[in-house]
mmCIF file with all atom_site columns, C-alpha atoms in Angstrom:
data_model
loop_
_atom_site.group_PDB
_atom_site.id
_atom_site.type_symbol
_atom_site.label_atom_id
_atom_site.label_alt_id
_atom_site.label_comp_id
_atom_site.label_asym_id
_atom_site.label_entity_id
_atom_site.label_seq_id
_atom_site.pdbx_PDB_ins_code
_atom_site.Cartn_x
_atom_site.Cartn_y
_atom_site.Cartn_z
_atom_site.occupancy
_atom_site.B_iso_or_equiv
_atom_site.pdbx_formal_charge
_atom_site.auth_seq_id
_atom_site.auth_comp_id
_atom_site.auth_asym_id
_atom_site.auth_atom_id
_atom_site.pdbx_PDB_model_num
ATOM 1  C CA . UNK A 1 1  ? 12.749  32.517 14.340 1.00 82.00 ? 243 UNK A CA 1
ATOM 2  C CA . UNK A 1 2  ? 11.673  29.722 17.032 1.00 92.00 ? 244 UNK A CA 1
ATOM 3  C CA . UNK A 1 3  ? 8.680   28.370 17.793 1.00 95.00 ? 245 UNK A CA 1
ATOM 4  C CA . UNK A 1 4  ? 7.605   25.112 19.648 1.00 96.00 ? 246 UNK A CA 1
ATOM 5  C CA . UNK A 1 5  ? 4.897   22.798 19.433 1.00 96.00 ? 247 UNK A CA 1
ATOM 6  C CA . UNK A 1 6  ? 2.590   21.869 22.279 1.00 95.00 ? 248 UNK A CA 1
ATOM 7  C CA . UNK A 1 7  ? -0.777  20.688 23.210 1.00 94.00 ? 249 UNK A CA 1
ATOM 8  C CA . UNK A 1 8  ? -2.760  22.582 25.068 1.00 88.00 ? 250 UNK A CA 1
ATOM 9  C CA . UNK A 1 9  ? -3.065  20.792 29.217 1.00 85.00 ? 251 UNK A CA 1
ATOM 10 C CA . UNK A 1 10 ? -6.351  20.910 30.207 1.00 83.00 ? 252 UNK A CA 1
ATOM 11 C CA . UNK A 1 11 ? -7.934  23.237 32.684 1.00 79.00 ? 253 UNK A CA 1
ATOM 12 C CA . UNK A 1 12 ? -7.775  22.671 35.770 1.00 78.00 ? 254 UNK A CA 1
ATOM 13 C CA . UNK A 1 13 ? -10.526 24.294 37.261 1.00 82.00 ? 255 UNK A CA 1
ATOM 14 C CA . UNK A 1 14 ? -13.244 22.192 35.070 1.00 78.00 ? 256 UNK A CA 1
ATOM 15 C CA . UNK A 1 15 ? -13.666 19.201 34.358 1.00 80.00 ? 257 UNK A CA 1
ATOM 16 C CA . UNK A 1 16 ? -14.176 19.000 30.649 1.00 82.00 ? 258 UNK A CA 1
ATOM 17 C CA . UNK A 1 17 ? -11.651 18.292 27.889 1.00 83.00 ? 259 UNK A CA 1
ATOM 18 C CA . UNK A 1 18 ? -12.355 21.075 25.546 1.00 85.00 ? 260 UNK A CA 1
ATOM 19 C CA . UNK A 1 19 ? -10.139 22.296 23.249 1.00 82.00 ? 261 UNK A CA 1
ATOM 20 C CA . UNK A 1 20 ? -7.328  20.118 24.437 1.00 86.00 ? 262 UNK A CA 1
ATOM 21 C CA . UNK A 1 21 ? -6.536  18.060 21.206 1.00 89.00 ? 263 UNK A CA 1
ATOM 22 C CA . UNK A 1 22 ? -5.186  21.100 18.856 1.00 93.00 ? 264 UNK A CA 1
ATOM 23 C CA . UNK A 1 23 ? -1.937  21.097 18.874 1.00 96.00 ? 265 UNK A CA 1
ATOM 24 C CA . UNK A 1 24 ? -0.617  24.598 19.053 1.00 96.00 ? 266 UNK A CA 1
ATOM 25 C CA . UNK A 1 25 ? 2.496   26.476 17.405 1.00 96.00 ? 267 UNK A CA 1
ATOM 26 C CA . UNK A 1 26 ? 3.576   29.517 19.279 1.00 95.00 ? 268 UNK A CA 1
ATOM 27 C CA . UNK A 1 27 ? 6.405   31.294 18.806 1.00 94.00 ? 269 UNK A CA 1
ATOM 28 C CA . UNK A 1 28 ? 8.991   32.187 21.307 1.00 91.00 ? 270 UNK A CA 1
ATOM 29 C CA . UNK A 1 29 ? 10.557  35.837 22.385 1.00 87.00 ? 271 UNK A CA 1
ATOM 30 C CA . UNK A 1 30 ? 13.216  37.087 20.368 1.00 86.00 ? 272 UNK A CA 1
ATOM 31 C CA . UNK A 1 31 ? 13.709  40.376 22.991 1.00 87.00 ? 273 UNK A CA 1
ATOM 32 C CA . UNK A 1 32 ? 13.194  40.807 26.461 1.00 88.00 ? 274 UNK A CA 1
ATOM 33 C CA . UNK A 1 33 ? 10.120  42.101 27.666 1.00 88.00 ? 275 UNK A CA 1
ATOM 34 C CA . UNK A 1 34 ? 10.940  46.019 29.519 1.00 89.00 ? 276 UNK A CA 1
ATOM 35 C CA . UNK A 1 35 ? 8.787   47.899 31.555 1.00 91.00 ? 277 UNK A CA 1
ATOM 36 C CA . UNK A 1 36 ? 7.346   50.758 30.099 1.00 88.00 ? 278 UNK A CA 1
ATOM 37 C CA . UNK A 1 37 ? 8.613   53.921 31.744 1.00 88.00 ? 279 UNK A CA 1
ATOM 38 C CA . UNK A 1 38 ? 4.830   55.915 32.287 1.00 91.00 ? 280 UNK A CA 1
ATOM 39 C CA . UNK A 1 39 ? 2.892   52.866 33.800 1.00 91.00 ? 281 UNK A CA 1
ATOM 40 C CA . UNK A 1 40 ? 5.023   50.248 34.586 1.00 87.00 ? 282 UNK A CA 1
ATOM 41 C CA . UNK A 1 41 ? 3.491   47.780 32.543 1.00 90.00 ? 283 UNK A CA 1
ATOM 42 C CA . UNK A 1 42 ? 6.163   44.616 30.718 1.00 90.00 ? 284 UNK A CA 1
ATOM 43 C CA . UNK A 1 43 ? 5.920   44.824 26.837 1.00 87.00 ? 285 UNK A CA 1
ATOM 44 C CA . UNK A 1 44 ? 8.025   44.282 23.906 1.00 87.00 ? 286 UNK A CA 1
ATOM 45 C CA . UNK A 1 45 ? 8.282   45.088 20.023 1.00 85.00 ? 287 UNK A CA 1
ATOM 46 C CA . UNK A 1 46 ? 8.080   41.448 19.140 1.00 86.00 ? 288 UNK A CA 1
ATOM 47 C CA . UNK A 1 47 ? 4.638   41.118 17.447 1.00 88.00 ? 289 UNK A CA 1
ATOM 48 C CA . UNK A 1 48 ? 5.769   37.253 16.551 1.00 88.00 ? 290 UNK A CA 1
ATOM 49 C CA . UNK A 1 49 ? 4.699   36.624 20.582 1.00 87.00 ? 291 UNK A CA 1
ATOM 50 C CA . UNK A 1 50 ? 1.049   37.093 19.549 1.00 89.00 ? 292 UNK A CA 1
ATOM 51 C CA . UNK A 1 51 ? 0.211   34.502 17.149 1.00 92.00 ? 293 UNK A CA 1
ATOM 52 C CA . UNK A 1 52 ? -0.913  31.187 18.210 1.00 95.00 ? 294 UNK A CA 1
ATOM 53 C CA . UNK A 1 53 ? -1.455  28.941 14.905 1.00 96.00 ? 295 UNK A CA 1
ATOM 54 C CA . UNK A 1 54 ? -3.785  25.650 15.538 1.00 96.00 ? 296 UNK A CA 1
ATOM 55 C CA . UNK A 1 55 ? -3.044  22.584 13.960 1.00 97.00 ? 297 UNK A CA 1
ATOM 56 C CA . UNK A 1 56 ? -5.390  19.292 14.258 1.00 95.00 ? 298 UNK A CA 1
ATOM 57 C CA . UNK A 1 57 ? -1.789  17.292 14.978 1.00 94.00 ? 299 UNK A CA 1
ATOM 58 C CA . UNK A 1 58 ? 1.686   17.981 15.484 1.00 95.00 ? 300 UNK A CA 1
ATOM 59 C CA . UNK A 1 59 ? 2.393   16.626 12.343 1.00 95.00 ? 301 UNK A CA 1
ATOM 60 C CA . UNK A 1 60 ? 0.792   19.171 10.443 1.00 96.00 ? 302 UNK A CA 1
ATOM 61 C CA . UNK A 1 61 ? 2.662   21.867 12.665 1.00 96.00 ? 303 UNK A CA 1
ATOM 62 C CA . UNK A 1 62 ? 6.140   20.478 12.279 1.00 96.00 ? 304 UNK A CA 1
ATOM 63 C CA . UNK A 1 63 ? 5.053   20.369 8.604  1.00 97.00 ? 305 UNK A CA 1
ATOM 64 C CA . UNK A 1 64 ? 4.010   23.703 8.624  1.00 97.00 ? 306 UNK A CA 1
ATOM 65 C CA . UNK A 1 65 ? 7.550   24.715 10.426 1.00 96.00 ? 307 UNK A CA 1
ATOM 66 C CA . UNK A 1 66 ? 9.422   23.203 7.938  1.00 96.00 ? 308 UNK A CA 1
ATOM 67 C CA . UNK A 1 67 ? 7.486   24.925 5.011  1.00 97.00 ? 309 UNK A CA 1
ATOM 68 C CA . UNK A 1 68 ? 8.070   28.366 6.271  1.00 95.00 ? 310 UNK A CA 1
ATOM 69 C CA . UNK A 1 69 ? 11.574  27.512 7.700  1.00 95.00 ? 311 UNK A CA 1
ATOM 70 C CA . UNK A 1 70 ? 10.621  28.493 10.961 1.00 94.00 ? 312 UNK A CA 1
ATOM 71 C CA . UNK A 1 71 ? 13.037  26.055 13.955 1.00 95.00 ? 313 UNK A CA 1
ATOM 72 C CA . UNK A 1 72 ? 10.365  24.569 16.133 1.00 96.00 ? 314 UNK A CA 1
ATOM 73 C CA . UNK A 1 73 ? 10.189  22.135 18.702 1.00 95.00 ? 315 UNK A CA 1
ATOM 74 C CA . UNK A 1 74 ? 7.789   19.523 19.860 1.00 96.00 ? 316 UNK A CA 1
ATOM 75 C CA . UNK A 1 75 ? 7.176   19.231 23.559 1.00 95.00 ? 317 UNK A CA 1
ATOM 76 C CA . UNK A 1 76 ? 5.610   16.048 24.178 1.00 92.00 ? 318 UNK A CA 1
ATOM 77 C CA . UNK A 1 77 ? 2.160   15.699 25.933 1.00 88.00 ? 319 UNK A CA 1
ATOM 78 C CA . UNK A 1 78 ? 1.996   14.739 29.583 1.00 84.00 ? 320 UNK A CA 1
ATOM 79 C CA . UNK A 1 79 ? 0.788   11.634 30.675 1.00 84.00 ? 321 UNK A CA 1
ATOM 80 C CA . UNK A 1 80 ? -2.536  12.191 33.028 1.00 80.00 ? 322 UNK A CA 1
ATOM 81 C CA . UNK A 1 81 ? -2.220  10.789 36.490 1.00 83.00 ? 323 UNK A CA 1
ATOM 82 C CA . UNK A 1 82 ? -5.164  9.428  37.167 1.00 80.00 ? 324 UNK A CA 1
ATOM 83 C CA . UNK A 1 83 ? -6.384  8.861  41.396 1.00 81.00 ? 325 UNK A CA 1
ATOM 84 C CA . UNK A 1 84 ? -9.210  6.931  41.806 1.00 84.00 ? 326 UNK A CA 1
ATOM 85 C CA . UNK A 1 85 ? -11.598 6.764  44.841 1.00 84.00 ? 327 UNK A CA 1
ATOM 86 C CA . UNK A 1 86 ? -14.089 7.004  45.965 1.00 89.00 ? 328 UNK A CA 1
ATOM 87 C CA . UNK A 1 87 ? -16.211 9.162  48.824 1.00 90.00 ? 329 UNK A CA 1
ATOM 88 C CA . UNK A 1 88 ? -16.299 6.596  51.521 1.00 89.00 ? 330 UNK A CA 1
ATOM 89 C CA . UNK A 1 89 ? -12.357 7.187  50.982 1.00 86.00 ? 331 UNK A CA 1
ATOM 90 C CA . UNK A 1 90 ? -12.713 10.163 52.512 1.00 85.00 ? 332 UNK A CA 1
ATOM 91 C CA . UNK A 1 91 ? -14.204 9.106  56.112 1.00 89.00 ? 333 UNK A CA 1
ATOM 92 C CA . UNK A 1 92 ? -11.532 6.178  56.708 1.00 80.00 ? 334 UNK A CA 1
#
């Protein structure tokens, strides 16, 4: 069993910072996903692909990981970009 260790990016489409500091342990497919022969649709018999465990740091995830033996890795946070201007930057 895999898993890795990320914090969530924030949303694009808002501006708010919600729920961005839990770091997150999700664990990753152990089959292919196959398309179901009446409707077409992409599943799989891994049930592990639907839990999503929050953790207030990714210390207490890789701690967590190592309890339960479970092989995780941490992918490290992006650093934000940040463009300043302002709206008479617009009309130049």
């Amino acid at each position: 069993m895999s898993a890795r260790i990320y914090q969530r990016p924030k949303n694009a489409m808002q501006s708010g910072k919600a729920r961005t500091s839990d770091w997150l342990l999700e664990f990753e497919a152990s089959e292919a996903k196959r398309p179901d022969p009446l409707m077409g649709w992409a599943g799989s018999g891994d049930t592990q692909q639907q839990v999503v465990l929050k953790f207030e740091s990714a210390e207490d995830a890789e701690a967590y990981a190592a309890r339960y033996g479970i092989e995780a890795h941490v992918i490290p946070t992006p650093t934000r970009k940040l463009k300043l201007q302002s709206y008479a930057d617009n009309f130049r």
